[in-house]
PDB file of C-alpha atoms in Angstrom:
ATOM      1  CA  UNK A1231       0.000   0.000   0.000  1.00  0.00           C
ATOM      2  CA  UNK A1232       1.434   3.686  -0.789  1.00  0.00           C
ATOM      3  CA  UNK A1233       0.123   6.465   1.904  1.00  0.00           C
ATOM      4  CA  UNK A1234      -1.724   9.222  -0.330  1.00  0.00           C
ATOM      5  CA  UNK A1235       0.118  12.009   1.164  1.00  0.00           C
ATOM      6  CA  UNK A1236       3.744  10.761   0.928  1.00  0.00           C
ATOM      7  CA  UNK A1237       5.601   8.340  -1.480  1.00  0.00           C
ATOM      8  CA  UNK A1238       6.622   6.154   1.298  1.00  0.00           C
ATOM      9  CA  UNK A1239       5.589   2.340   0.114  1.00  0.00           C
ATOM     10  CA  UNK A1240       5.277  -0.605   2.446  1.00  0.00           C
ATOM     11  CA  UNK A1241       5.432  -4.121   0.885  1.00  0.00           C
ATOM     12  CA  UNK A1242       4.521  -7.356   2.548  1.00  0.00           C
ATOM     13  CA  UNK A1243       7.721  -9.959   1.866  1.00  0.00           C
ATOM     14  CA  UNK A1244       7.420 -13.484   3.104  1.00  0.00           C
ATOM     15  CA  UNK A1245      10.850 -15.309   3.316  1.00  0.00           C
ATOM     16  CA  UNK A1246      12.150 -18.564   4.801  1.00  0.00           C
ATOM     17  CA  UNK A1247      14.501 -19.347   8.085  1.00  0.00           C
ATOM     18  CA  UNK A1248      14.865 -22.726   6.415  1.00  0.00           C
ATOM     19  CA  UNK A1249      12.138 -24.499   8.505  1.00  0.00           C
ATOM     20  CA  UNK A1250       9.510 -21.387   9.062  1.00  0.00           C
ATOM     21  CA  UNK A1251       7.534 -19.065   7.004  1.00  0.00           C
ATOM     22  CA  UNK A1252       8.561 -15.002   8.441  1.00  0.00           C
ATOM     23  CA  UNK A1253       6.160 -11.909   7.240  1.00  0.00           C
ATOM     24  CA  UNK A1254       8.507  -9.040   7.334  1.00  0.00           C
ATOM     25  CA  UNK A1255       7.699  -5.679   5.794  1.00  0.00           C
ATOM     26  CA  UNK A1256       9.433  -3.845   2.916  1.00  0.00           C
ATOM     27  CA  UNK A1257       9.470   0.574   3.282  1.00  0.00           C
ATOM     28  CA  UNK A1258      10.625   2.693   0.834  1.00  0.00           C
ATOM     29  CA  UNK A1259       9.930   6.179  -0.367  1.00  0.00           C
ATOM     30  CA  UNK A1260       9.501   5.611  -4.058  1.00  0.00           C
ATOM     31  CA  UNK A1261      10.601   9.070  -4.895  1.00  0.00           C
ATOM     32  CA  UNK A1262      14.103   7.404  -4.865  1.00  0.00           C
ATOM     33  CA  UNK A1263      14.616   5.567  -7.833  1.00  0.00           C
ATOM     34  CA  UNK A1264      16.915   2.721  -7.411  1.00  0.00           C
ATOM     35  CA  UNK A1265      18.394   0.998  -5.103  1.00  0.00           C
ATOM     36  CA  UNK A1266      18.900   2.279  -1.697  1.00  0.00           C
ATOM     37  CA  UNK A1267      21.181   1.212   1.760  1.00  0.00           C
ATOM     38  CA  UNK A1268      19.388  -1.114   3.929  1.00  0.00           C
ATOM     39  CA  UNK A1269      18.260  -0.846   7.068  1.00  0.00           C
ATOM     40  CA  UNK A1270      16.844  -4.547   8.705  1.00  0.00           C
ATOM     41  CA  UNK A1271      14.791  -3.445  11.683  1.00  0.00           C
ATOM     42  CA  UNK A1272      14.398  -5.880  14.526  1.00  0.00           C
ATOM     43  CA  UNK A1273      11.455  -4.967  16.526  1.00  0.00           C
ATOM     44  CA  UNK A1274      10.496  -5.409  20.420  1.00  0.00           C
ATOM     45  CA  UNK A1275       9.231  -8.250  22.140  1.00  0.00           C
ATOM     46  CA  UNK A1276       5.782  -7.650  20.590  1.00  0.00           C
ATOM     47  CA  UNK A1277       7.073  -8.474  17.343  1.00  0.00           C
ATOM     48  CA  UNK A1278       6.432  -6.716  13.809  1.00  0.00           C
ATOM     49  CA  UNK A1279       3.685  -4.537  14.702  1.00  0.00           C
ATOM     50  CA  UNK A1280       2.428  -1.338  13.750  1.00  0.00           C
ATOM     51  CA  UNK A1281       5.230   0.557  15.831  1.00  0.00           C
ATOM     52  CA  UNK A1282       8.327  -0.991  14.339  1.00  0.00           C
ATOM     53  CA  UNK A1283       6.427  -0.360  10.763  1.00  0.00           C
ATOM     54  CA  UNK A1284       6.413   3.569  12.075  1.00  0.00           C
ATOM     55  CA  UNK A1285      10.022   2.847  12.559  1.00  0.00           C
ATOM     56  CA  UNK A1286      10.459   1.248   9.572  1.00  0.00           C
ATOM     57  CA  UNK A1287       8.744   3.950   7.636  1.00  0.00           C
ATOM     58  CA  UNK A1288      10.794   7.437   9.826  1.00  0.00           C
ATOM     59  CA  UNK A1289      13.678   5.823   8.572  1.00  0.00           C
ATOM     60  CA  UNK A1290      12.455   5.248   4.883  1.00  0.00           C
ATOM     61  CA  UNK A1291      11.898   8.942   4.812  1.00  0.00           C
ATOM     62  CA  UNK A1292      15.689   9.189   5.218  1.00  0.00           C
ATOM     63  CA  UNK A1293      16.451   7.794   1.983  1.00  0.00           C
ATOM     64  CA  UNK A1294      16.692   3.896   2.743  1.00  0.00           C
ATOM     65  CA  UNK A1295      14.979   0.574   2.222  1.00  0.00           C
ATOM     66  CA  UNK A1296      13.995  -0.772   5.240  1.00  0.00           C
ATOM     67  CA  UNK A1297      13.218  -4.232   6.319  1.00  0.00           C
ATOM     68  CA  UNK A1298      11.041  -5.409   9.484  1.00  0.00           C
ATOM     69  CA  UNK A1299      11.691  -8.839  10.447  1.00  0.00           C
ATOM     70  CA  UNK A1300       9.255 -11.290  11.624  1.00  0.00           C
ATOM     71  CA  UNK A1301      11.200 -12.472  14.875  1.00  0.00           C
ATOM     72  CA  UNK A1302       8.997 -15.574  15.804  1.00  0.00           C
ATOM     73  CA  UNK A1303       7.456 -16.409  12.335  1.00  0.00           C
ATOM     74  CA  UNK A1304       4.181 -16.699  10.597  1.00  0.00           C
ATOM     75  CA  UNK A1305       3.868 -13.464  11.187  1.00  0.00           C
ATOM     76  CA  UNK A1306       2.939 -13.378  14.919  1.00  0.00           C
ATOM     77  CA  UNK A1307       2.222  -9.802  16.679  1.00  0.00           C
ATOM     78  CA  UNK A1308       1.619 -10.685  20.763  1.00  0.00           C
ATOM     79  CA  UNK A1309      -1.984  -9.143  21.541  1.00  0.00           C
ATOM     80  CA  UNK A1310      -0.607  -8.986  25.625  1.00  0.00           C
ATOM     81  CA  UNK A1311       2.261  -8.668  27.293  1.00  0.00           C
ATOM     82  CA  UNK A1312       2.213 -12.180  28.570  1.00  0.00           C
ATOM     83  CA  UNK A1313       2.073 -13.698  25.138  1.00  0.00           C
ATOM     84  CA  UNK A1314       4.810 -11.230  24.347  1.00  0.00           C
ATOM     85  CA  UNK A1315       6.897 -12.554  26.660  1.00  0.00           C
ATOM     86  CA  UNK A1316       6.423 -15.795  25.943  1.00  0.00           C
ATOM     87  CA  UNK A1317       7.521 -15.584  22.340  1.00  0.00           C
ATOM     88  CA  UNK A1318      10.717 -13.959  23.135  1.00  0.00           C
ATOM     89  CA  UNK A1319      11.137 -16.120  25.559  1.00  0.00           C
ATOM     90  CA  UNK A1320      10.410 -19.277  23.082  1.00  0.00           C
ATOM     91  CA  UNK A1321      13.093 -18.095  20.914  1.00  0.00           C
ATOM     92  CA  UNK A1322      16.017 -16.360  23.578  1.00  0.00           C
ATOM     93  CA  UNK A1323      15.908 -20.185  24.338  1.00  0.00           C
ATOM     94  CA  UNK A1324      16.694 -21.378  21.292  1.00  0.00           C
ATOM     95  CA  UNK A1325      19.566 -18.844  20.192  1.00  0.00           C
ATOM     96  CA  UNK A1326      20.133 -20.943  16.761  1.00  0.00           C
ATOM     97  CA  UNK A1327      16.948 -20.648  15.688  1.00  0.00           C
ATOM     98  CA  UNK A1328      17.240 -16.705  16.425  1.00  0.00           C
ATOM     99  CA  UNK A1329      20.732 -15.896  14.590  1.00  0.00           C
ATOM    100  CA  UNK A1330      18.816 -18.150  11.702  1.00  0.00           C
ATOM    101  CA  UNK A1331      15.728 -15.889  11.745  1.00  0.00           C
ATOM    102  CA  UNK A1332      17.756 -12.942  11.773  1.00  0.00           C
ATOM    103  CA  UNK A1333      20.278 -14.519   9.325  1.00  0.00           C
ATOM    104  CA  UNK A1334      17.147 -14.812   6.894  1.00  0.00           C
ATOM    105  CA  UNK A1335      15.577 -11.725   7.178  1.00  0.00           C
ATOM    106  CA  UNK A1336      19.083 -10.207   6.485  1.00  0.00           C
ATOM    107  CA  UNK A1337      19.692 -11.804   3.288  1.00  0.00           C
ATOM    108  CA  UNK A1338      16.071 -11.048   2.092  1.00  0.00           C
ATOM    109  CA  UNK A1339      16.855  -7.672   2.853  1.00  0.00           C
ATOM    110  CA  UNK A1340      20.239  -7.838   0.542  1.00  0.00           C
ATOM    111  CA  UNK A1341      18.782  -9.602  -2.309  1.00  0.00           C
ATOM    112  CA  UNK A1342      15.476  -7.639  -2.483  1.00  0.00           C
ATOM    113  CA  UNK A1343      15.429  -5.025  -5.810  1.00  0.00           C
ATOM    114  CA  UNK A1344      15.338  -1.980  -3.854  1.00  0.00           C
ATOM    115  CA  UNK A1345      18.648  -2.218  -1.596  1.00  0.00           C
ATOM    116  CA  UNK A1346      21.873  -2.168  -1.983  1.00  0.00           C
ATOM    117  CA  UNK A1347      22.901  -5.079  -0.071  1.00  0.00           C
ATOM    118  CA  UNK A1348      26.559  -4.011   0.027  1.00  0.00           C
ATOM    119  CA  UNK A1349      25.319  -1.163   2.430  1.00  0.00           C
ATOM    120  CA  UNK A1350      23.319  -2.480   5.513  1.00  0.00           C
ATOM    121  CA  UNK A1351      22.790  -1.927   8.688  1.00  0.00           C
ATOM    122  CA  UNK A1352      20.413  -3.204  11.601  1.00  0.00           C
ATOM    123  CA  UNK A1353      18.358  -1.331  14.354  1.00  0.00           C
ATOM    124  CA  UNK A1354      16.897  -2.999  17.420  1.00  0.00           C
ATOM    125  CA  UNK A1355      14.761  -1.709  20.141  1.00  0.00           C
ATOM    126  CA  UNK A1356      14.627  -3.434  23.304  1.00  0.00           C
ATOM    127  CA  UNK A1357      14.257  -7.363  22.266  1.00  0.00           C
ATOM    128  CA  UNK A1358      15.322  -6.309  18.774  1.00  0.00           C
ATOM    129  CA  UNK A1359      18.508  -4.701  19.866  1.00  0.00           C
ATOM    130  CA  UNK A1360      19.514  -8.070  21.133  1.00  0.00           C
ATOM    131  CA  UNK A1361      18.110  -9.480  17.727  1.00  0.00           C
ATOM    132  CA  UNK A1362      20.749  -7.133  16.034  1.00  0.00           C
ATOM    133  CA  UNK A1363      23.883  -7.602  18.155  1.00  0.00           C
ATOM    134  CA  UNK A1364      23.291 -11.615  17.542  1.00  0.00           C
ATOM    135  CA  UNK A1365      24.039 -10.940  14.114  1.00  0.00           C
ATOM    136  CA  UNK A1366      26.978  -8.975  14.566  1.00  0.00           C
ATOM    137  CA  UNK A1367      28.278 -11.422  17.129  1.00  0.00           C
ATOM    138  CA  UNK A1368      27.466 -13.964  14.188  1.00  0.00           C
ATOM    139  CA  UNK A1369      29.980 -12.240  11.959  1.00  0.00           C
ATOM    140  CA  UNK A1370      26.779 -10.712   9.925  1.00  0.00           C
ATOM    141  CA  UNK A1371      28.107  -8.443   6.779  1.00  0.00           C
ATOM    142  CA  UNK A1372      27.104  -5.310   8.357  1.00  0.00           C
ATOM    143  CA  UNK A1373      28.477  -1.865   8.086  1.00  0.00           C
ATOM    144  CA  UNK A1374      26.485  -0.607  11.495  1.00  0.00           C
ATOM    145  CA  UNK A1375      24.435  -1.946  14.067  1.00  0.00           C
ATOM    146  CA  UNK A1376      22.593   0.626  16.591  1.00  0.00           C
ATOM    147  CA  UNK A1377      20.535  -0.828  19.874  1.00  0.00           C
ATOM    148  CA  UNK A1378      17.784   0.747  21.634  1.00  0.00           C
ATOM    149  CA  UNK A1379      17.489   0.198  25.358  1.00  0.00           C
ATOM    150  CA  UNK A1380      18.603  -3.513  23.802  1.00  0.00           C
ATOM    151  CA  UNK A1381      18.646  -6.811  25.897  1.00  0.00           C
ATOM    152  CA  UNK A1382      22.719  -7.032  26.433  1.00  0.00           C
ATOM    153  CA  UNK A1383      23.025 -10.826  27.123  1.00  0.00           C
ATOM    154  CA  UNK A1384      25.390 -12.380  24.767  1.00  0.00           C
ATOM    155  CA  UNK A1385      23.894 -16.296  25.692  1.00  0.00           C
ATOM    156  CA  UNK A1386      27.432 -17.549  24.732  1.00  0.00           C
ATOM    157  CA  UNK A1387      28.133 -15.704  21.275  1.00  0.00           C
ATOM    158  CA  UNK A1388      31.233 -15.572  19.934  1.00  0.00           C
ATOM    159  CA  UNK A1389      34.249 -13.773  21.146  1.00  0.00           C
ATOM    160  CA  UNK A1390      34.462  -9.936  20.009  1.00  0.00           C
ATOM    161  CA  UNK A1391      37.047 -11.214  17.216  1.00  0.00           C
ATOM    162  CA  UNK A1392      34.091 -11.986  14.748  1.00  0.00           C
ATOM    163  CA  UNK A1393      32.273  -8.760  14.742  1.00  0.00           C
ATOM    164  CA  UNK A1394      32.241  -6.445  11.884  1.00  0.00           C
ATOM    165  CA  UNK A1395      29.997  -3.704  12.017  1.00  0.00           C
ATOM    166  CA  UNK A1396      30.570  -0.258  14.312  1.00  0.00           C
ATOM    167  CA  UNK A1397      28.610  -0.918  16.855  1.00  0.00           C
ATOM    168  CA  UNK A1398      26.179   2.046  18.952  1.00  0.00           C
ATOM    169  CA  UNK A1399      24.728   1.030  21.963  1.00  0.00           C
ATOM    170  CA  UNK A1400      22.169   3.756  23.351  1.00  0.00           C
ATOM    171  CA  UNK A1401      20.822   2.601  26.724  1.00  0.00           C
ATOM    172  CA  UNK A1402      19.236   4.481  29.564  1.00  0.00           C
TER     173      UNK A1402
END
């Protein structure tokens, strides 16, 4: 759908972690032609909802193509904060299957049409700022990563050796 009163566009994009279906969301202002740096945004605990899309789309206006993971698949949004925490939970168990999610919704950010996957970064706020140093501690081919008020736990990553992207950390 395009909003009427600005050239942003937002495009649903389903892509694979190898086992489960993710819903992420492509935003873009289509006054740029081309292809544009990347942004992957990894949203809080409540998953790919309407305020990481707002996200999504503030940064758009800035001149890049921005991606909003699906963190726990099939497109889940918690409706309370118990089922929120639950899904993070389901998956900050199962760090594989997170760096795998993240992993995917990464490379359909490089490959899609409108970025320029040799310039990405990620963004993560709260849950999602853990989402996004995983990848750099995975050795992700990032230029930056920037946490919110991010979940700092490293659950074991690897040693600082293997990260690649500048790193911001912004917690209160």
């Amino acid at each position: 759908m395009t909003n009427a009163q600005s050239s942003i566009h937002l495009e649903t994009v389903e892509y694979k972690d190898e086992q489960t279906t993710c819903v992420g969301t492509l935003v873009y202002d289509a006054a740029h032609p081309g292809r544009l740096p990347g942004v992957l945004v990894c949203p809080t605990f409540w998953g790919a909802d309407a305020l990481a899309r707002r996200k999504a789309t503030q940064i758009a206006r800035l001149g890049y193509a921005v991606f909003v993971m699906d963190p726990y698949g099939d497109g889940k949004v918690a409706e309370t904060r118990e089922e929120a925490t639950a899904l993070m939970m389901s998956v900050l168990k199962d760090r594989a299957t997170l760096r795998r999610r993240a992993a995917a919704a990464l490379k359909a950010l490089r490959y899609n049409r409108r970025a320029d996957g040799s310039h990405l970064a990620a963004v993560g706020y709260c849950f999602g700022g853990l989402i996004a140093l995983e990848l750099a501690r995975d050795g992700a081919d990032l230029r930056a990563v920037v946490t919110f008020h991010g979940v700092l736990d490293n659950g074991g990553a690897k040693p600082a050796a293997s990260i690649k992207p500048a790193i911001l950390v912004l917690h209160g």
